[in-house]
Every structure is written in C-alpha cells, then in structure tokens.
Coordinates of C-alpha atoms and ligand atoms in Angstrom, one line a residue:
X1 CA 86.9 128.3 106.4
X2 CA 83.8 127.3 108.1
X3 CA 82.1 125.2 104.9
X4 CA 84.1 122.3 103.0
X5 CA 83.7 123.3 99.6
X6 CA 82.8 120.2 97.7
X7 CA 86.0 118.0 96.3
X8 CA 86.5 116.8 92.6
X9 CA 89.1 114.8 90.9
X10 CA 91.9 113.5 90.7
X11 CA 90.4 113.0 87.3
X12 CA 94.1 111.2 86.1
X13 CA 97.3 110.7 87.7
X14 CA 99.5 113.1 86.2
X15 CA 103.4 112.2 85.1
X16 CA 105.6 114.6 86.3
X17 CA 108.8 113.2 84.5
X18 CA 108.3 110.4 82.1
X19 CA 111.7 110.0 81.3
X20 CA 112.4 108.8 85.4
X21 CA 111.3 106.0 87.2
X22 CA 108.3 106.8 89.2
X23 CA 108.8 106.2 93.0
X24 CA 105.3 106.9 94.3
X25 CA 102.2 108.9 93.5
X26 CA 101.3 112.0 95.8
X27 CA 98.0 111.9 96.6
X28 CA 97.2 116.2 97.3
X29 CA 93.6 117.9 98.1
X30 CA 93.4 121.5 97.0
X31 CA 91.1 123.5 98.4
X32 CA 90.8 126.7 95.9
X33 CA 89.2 130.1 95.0
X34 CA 86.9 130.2 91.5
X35 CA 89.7 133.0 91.0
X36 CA 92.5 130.3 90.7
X37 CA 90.6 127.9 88.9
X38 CA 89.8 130.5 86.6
X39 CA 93.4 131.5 86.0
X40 CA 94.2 128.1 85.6
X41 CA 91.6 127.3 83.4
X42 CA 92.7 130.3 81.4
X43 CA 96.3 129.5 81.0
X44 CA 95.2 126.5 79.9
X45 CA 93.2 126.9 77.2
X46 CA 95.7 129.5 75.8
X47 CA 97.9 127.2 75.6
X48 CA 95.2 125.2 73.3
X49 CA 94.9 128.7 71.3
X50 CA 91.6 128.9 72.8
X51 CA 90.5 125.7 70.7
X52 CA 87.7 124.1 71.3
X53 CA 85.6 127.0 72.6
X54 CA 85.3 126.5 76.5
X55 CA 81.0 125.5 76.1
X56 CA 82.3 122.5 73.7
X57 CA 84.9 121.0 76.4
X58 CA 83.4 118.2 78.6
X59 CA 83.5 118.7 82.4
X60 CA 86.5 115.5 82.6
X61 CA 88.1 117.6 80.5
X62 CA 87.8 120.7 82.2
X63 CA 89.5 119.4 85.4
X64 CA 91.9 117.3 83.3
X65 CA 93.2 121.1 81.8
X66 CA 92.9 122.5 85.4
X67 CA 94.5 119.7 88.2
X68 CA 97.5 119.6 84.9
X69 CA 98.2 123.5 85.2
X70 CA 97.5 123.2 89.0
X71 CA 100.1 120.5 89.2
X72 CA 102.7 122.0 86.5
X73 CA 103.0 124.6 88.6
X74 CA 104.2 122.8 91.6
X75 CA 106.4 120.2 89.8
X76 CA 108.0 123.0 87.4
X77 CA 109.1 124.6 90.7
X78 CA 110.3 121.7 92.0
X79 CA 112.4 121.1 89.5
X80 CA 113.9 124.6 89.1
X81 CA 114.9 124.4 92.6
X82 CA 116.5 120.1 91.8
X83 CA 119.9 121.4 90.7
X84 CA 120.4 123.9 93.4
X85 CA 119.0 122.0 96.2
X86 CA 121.2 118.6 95.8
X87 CA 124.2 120.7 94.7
X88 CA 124.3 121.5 98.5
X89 CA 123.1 118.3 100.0
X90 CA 125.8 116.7 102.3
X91 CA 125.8 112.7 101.5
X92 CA 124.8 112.0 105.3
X93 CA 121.9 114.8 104.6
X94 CA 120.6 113.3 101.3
X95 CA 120.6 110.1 103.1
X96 CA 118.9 111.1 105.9
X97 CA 116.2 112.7 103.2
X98 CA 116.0 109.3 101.4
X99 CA 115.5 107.5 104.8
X100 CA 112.7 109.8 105.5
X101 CA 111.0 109.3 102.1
X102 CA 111.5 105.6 102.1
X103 CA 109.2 105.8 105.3
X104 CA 106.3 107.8 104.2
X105 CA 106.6 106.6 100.5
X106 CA 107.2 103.0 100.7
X107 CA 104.8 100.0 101.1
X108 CA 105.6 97.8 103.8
X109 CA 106.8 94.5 102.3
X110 CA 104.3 91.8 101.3
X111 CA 104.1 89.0 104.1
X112 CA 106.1 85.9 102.0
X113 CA 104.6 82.2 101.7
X114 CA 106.0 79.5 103.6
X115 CA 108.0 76.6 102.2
X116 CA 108.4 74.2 104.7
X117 CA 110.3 71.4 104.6
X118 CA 109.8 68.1 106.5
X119 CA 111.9 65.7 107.6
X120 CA 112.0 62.9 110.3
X121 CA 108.9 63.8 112.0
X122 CA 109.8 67.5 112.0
X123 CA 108.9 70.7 109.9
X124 CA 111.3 73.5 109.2
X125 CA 109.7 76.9 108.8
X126 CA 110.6 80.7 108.0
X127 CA 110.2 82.6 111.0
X128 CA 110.5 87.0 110.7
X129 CA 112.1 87.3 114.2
X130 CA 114.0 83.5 114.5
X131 CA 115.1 83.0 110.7
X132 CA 114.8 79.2 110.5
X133 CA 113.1 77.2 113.4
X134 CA 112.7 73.5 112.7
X135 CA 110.0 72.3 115.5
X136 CA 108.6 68.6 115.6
X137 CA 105.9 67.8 113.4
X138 CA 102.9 66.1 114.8
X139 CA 101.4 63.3 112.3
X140 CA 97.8 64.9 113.0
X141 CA 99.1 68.3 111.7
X142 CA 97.6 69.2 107.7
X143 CA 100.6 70.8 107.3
X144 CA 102.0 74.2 106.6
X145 CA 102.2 75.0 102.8
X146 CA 101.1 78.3 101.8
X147 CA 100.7 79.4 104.8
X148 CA 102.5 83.2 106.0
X149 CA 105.3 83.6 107.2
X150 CA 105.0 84.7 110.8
X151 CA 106.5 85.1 114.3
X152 CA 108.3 82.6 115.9
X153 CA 105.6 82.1 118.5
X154 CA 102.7 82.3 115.6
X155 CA 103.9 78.7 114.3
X156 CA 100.5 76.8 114.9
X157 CA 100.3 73.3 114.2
X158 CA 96.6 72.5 112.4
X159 CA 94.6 69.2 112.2
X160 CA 92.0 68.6 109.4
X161 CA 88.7 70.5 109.9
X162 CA 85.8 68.6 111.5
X163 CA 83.0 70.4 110.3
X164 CA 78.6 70.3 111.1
X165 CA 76.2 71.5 108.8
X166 CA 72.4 72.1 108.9
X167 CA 69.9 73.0 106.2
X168 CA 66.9 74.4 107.2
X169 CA 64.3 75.2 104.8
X170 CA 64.5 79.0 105.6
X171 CA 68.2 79.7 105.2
X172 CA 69.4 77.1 103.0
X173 CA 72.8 75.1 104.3
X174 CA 74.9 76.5 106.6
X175 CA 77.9 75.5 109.1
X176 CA 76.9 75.3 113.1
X177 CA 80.2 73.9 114.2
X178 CA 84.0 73.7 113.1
X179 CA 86.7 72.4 114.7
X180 CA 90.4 71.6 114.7
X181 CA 93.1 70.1 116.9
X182 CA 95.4 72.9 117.2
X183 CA 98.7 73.1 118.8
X184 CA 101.2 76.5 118.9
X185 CA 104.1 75.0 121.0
X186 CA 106.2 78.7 120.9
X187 CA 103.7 80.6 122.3
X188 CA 105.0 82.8 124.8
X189 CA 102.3 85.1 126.8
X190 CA 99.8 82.4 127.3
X191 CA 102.1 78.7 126.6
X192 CA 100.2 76.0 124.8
X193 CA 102.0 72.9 126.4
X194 CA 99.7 70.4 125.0
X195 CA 97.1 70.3 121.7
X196 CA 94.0 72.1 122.2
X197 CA 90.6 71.5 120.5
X198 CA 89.7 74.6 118.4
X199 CA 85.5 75.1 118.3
X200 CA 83.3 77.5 116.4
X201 CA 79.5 77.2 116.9
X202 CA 77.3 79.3 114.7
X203 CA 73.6 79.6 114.1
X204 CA 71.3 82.8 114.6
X205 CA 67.7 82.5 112.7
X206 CA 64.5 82.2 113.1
X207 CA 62.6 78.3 112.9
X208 CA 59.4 76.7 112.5
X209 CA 58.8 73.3 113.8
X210 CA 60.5 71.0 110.8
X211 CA 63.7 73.6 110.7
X212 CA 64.0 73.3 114.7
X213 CA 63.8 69.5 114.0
X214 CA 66.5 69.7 111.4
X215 CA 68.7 72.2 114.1
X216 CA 68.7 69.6 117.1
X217 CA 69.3 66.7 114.5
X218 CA 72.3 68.9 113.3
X219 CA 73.4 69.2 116.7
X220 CA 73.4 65.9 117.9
X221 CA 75.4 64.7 114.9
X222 CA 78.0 68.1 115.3
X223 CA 77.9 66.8 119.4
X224 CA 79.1 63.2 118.4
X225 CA 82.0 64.9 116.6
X226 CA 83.1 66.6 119.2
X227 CA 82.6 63.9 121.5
X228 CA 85.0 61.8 118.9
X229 CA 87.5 65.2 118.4
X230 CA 87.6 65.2 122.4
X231 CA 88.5 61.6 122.5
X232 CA 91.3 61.9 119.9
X233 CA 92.3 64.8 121.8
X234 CA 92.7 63.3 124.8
X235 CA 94.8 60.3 123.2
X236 CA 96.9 62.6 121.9
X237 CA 97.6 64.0 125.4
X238 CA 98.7 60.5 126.7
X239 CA 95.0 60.8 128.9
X240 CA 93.1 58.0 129.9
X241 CA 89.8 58.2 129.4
Ligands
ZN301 ZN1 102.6 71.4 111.7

C-alpha cells in the first residue's frame, strides 16, 4: 500500500456488552476496500429494511451503520469463541492473560497529594520508594500541602517567592526575576548539604528609551532583592558576612 487512504471516524464509541463492566475502550484503525464498506453498508441497511433510502441518511450516520457492523463482526466472534477459550484456560494461564492486559489496558495510578504533618520543628511526608520519612522542617520552609507525592530524594523544602516585575509600555507587566530559598536534603546524585537560592530571570523584547528606563529601574529593585535573599541565605548557612 503505497498511498494512506484518508481516515474517518470513530464517529461513537461502540458498547460491545452493556450488561458488563467496561474495562477499557480499544482504540482500532481500519484500513478498508470500498468493497467491504459496501458490504457493510449493505448488511446494514437491511437490517433497517432498507429504511430511510441510503440518499436521505446523513454521512454521521453512514459511518455510525458501517464502524457498528465493522465492529459487530469482530466482537460477535469474540464472543463465540468466550466459552470455549476460558473453558481451557489453566488459572496460572488466565492469570498470566490478566497480567498482560492489566499492562497495556490500565492507566498508571494518579500521583496522590501530600498530607504532611508537622510536629516539633519537623514535617512528615509520603514518600513512593521510603513510605513515611519525617525530615526536620526549616521555619523558612512555606510548607508542603498539596504538593505530590514523590521520591524520597524529591522532598524539597520551599521558601516564599521573592518576586520582580516590570511594566513597559509595549508588553504590559511582566516578571524578570523569581526566587526562592530552596533546600532538598535527600538528594542523592548531586547532595544539597546546605539551602540554595533558586533564581529565574526573564525578559526578551524590544524597548524604546522610557521602557529601557522602566527595565534597569526594574532591575535595580529585583538586584536589591537578591542582594537581601543572598544575605538571608547566608544567615541561614551560619556564614558571616
Ligand atoms: Zn519543608
């Protein structure tokens, strides 16, 4: 097949059984021959006594009567084959079967919220590879509700933003600088032994003379922050300045 036909559809999703609970639904491309989509299309509308007459049926409709035959076929043979096929199965076969859906047809579980809890200057968190790790809290940290539960070495502690704005008369306000104290004490490939200073500057445009005026006045007062941040940062460390 040298030229991709062009693809249509899935119009609906179709119910195969719905008397079950559904598991999962099959995504399946088709590629077929106007002969089979006439033989399906025929079937169908036999079924509907030829009524409406096929120029009165809208297109939707059309591939509605066509992906349901398409798909009856495959599910009605499916099923025909249901008693015979798990009359056989061996419970260590049907459970290897089920093993092997359960990885292609399951979602991987939804990352779950943190609820820490704190107590005498330490935090207790959810951890996916440690269970519960309780870890001293620093008093600069904003705390860890809502955040995701993560790896053991993922637990970061997080001051409060420090943050620098600018408005400029061509791009309206924006942020040039944020910044956090930051500390991830499990870290393992690279270990954080002490509380870092986190720093994002941003600005990309274009200015005339008041807007460049407005930039460097931004920037002084985002460079005193930092110089107060650094400060803090150092106290924290136990450095001199
Ligand atoms: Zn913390």
């Amino acid at each position: 097949m040298s030229v991709k036909p062009p693809r249509f559809g899935p119009t609906d999703t179709i119910p195969c059984d719905e008397n079950a609970t559904p598991l999962a639904i099959v995504g399946i491309d088709l590629t077929v021959t106007r002969e089979q989509l006439r033989t399906a299309l025929a079937a169908g509308h036999a079924e509907q006594a030829g009524q409406p007459p096929l120029a009165d049926i809208d297109v939707l409709d059309i591939r509605r009567e066509i992906e349901g035959q398409l798909a009856a076929g495959a599910i009605v043979a499916v099923d025909d084959e249901t008693p015979n096929v798990n009359g056989r199965l061996t419970p260590e076969y049907a459970a290897a079967l089920d093993a092997a859906i359960d990885r292609a047809y399951t979602l991987p579980a939804q990352p779950s919220i943190q609820r820490p809890r704190y107590r005498n200057g330490t935090v207790t968190l959810q951890t996916t590879d440690h269970g519960e790790v309780t870890t001293p809290e620093p008093g600069w940290c904003a705390g860890h509700d809502g955040e995701y539960v993560g790896r053991r070495s993922e637990i970061s502690h997080d001051g409060n933003p420090i943050e620098a704005g600018v408005v400029t008369t061509r791009h309206g306000p924006g942020t040039i600088m944020q910044a956090h104290v930051s500390h991830a004490p499990h870290l393992e490939i690279r270990p954080e032994p002490h509380p870092i200073l986190s720093v994002h500057l941003s600005f990309d445009g274009d200015l005339g003379p008041e807007d460049g005026r407005n930039l460097t006045r931004a920037l002084r007062i985002a460079a005193a922050s930092l110089d107060r941040a650094i400060a803090d940062l150092a106290h924290l460390r136990g450095e001199q300045r």
